[in-house]
Short mmCIF file of C-alpha atoms and ligand atoms in Angstrom, two decimals:
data_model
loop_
_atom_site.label_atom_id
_atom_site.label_comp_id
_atom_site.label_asym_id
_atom_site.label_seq_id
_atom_site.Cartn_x
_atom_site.Cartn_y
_atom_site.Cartn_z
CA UNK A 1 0.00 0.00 0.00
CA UNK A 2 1.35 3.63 -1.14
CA UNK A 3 2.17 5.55 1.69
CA UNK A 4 -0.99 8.06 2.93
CA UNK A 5 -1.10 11.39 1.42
CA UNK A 6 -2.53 15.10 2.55
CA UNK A 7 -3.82 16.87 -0.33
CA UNK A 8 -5.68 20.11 -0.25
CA UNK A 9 -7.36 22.02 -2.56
CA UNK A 10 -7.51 26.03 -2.50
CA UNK A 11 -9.13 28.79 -4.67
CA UNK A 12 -11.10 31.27 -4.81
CA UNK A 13 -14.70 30.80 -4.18
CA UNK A 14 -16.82 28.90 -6.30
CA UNK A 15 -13.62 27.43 -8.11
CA UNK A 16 -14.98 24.19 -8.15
CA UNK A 17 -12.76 22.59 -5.17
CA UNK A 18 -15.74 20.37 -3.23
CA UNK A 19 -16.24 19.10 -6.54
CA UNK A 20 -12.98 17.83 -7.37
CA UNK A 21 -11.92 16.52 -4.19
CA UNK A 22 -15.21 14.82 -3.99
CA UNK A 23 -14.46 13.05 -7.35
CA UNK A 24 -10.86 12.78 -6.85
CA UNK A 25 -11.82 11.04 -3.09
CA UNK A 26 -14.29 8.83 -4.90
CA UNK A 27 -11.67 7.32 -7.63
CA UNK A 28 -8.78 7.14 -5.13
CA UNK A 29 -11.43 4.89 -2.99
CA UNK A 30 -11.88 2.99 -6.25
CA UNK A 31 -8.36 2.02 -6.25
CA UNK A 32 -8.82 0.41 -3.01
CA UNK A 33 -7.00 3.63 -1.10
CA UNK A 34 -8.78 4.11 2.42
CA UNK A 35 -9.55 8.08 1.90
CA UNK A 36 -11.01 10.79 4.35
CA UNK A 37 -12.57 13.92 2.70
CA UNK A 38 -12.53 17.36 4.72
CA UNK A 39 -12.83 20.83 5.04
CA UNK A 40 -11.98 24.13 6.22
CA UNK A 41 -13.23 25.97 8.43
CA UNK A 42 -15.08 23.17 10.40
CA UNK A 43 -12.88 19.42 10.09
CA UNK A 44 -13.15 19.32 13.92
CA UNK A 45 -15.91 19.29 16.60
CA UNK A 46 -14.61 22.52 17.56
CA UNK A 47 -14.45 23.74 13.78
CA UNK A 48 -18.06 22.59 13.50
CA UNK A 49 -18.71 25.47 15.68
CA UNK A 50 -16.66 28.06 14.67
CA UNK A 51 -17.75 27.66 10.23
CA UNK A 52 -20.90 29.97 10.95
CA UNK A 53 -19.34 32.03 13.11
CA UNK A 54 -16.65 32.63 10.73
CA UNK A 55 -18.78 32.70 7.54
CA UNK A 56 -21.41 35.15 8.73
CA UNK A 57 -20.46 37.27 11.68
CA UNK A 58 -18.36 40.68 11.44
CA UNK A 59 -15.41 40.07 12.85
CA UNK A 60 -11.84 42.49 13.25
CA UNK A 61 -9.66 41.06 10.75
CA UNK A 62 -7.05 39.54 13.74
CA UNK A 63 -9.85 37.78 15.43
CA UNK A 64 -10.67 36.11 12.10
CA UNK A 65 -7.38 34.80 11.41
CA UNK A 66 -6.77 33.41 15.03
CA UNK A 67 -10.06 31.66 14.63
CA UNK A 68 -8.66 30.28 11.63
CA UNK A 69 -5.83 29.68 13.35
CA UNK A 70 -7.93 27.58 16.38
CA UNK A 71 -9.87 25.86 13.55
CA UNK A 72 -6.73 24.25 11.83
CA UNK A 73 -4.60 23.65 14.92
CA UNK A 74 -7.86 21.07 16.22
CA UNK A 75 -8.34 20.21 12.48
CA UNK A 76 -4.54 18.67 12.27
CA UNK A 77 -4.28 17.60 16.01
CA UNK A 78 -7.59 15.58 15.73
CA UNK A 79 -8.70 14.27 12.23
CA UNK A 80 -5.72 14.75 10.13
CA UNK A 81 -1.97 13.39 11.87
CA UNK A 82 -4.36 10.84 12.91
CA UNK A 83 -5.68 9.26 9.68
CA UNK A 84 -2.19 9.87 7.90
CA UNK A 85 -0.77 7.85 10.81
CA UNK A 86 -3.79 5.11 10.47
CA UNK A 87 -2.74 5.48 6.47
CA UNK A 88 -5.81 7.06 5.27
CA UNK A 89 -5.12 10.18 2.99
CA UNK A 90 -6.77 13.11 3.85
CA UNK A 91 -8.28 15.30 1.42
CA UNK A 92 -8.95 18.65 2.45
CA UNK A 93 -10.97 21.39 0.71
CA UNK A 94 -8.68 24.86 2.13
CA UNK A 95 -6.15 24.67 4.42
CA UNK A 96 -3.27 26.69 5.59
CA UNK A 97 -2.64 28.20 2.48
CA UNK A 98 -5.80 30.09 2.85
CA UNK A 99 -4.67 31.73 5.64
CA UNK A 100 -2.02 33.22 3.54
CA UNK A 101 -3.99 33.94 0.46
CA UNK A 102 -7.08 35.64 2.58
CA UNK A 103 -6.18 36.94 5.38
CA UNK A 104 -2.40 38.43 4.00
CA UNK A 105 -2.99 39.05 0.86
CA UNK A 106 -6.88 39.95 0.85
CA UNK A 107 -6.86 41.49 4.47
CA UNK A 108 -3.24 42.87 4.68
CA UNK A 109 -2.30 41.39 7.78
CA UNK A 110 1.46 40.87 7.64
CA UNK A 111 2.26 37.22 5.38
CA UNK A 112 5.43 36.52 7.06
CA UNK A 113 3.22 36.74 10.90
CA UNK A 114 0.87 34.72 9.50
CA UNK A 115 3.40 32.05 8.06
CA UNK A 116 4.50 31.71 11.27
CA UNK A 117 1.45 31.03 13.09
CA UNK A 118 0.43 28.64 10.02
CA UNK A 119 3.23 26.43 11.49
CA UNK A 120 2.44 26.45 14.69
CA UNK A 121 -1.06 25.46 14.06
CA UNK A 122 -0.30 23.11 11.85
CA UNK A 123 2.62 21.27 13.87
CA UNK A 124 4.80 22.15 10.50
CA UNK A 125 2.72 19.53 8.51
CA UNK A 126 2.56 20.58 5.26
CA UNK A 127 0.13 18.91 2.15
CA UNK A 128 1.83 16.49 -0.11
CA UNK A 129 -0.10 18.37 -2.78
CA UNK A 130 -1.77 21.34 -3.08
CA UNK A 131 -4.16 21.66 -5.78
CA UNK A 132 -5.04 25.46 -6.95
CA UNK A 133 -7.96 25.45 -9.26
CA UNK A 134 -7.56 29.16 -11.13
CA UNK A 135 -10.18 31.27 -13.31
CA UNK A 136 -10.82 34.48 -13.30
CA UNK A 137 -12.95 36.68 -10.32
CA UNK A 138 -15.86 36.68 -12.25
CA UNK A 139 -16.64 33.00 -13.35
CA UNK A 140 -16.03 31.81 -10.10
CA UNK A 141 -18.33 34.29 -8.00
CA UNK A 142 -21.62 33.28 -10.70
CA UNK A 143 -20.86 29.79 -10.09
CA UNK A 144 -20.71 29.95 -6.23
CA UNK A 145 -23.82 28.60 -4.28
CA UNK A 146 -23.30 29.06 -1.11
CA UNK A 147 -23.62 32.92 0.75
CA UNK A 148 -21.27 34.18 3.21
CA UNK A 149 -19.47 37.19 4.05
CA UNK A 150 -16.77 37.07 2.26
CA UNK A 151 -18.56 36.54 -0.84
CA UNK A 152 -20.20 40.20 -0.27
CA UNK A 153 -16.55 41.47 -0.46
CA UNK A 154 -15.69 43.86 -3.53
CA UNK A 155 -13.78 42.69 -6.97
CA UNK A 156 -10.39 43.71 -5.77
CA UNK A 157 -10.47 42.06 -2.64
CA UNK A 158 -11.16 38.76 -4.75
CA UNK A 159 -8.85 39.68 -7.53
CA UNK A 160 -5.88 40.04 -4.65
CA UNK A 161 -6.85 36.15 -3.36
CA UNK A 162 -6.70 35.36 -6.87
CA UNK A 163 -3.16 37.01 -7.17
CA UNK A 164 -2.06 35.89 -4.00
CA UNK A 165 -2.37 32.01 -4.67
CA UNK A 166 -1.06 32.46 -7.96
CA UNK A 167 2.36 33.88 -6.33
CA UNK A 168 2.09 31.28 -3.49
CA UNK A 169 2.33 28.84 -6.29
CA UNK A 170 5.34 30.47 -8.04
CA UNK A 171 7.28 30.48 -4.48
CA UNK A 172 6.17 26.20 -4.05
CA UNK A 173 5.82 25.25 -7.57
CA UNK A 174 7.00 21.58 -6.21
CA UNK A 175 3.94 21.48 -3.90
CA UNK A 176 1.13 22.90 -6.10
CA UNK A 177 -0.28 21.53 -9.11
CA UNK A 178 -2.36 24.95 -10.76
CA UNK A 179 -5.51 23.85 -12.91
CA UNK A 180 -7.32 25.96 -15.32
CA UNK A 181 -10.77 26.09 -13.56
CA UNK A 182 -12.45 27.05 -16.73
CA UNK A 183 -12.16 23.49 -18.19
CA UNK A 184 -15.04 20.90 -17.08
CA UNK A 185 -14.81 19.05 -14.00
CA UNK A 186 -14.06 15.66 -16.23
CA UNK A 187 -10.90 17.22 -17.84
CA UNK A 188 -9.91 18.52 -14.04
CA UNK A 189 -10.30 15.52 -12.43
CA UNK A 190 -8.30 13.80 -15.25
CA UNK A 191 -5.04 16.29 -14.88
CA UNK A 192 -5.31 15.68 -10.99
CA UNK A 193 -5.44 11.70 -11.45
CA UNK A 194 -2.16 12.43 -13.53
CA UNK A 195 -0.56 14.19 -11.17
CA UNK A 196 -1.77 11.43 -8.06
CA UNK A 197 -0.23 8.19 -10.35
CA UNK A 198 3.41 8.53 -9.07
CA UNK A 199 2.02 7.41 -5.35
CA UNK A 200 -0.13 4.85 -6.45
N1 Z5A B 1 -11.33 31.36 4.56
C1 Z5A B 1 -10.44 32.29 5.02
O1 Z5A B 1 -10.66 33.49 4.87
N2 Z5A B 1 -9.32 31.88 5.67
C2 Z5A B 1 -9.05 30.57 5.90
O2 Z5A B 1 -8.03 30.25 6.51
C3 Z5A B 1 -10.00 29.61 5.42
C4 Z5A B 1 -11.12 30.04 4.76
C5 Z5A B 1 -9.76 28.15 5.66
C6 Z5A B 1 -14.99 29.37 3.31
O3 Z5A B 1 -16.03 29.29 2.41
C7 Z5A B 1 -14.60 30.84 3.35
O4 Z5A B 1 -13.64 31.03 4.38
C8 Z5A B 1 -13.94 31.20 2.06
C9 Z5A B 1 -12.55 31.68 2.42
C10 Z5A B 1 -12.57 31.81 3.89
N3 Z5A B 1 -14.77 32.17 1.51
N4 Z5A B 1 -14.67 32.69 0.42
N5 Z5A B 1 -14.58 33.23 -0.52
P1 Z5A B 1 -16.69 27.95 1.97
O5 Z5A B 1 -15.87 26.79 2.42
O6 Z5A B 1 -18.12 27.97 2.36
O7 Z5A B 1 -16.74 28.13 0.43
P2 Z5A B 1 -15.62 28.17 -0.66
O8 Z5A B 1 -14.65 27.09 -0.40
O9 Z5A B 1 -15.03 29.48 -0.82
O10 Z5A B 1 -16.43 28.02 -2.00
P3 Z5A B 1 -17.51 27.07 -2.55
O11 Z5A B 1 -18.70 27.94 -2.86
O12 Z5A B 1 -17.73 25.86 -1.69
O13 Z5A B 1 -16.84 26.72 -3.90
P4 Z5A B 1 -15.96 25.50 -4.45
O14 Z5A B 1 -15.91 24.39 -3.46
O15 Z5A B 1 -14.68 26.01 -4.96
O16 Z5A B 1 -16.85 25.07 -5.69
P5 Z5A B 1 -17.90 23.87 -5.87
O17 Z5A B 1 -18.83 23.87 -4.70
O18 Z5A B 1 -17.20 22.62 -6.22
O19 Z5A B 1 -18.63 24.38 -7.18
C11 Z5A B 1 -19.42 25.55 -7.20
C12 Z5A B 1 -20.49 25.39 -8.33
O20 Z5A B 1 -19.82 25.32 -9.59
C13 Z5A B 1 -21.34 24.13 -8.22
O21 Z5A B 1 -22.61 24.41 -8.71
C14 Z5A B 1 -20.62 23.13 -9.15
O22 Z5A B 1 -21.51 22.18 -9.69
C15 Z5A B 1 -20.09 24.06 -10.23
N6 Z5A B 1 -18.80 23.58 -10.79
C16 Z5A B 1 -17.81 22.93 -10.14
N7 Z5A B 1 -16.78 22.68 -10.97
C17 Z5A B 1 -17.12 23.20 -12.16
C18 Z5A B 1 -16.47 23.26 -13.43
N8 Z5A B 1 -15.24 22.74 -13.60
N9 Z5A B 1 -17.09 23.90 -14.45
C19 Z5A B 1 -18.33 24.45 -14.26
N10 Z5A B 1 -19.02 24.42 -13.09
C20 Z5A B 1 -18.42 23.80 -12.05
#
């Protein structure tokens, strides 16, 4: 048995993550691989609390990323080091790179601050694979379903998450694997099977 992988998937809203890690979870199952699909905010019992708190209230910009911050450290601590240990990969819709990509580059809170607390909360684990599904602002906000606050935000604010992954990637183009999001969810899920085949 291949040893158990963390993969996460980040974009902007409505890029068409909890789609592909739902199909990408599905086929790795197929090949007999014991998978656990995730999310952030709200992969703990904790997390499960915080999601609509951090979705819908108005919050100061620092108490929003240390609740991000709480979310992950329980999210790692209690779901994921566990089922990597147990060999189960863990796929997770967001994780720390998030952080980063919303509250440093859409916020402005400081992105070397908040690269530090990402490794605290995280226990320095980071994904095997990071898979950035990219299209532009626009396509992505019609296509996303579910209201919250951050959704309400303007153009720019979007545009600079948009930005912001696309440099993360440049900095880690080892760890992230960037798919154009305009392309069906058939031809994504085939580029990320590509991409999975040298662990399996
Ligand atoms: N946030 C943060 O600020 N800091 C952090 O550290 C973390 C998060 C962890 C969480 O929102 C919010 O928290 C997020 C950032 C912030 N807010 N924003 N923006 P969430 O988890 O509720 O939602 P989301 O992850 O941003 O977006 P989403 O609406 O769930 O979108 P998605 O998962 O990327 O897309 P989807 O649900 O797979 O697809 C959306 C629709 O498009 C759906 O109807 C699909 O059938 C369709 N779809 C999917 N793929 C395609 C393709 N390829 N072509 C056409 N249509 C497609």
């Amino acid at each position: 048995m291949p040893r158990a992988r963390f993969i996460t998937f980040e974009g902007i809203e409505g890029a068409g993550k909890t789609t592909l890690a739902q199909q990408l979870g599905a086929w790795l199952q197929g090949q007999g691989i014991a998978v656990v699909l995730t999310r952030e905010p709200g992969g703990s019992p904790l997390g499960t609390q915080l999601r609509p708190l951090l979705l819908h209230e108005a919050i100061d910009p620092y108490t929003e990323l240390f609740l991000f911050l709480a979310d992950r450290r329980e999210h790692t601590l209690r779901l994921i080091l566990p089922a990597l240990q147990q060999g189960t990969w863990v796929l997770s819709d967001r994780y720390a790179d998030s952080t980063l990509v919303y509250q440093g580059y859409g916020r402005g809170l400081d992105l070397t601050l908040i690269r530090q607390l990402n490794a605290l909360a995280t226990d320095g684990l980071l994904p095997d694979l990071t898979v950035l599904i990219d299209l532009p602002v626009e396509t992505a906000l019609a296509r996303a379903n579910a209201p919250n606050r951050f959704e309400a935000e303007t153009l720019a604010f979007h545009q600079r998450i948009r930005d912001g992954y696309l440099q993360e990637a440049a900095r880690e183009p080892e760890r992230f694997l960037i798919l154009d999001g305009r392309q069906p969810p058939e031809a994504l899920l085939a580029q990320a099977q590509r991409a999975l085949q040298r662990w399996l």
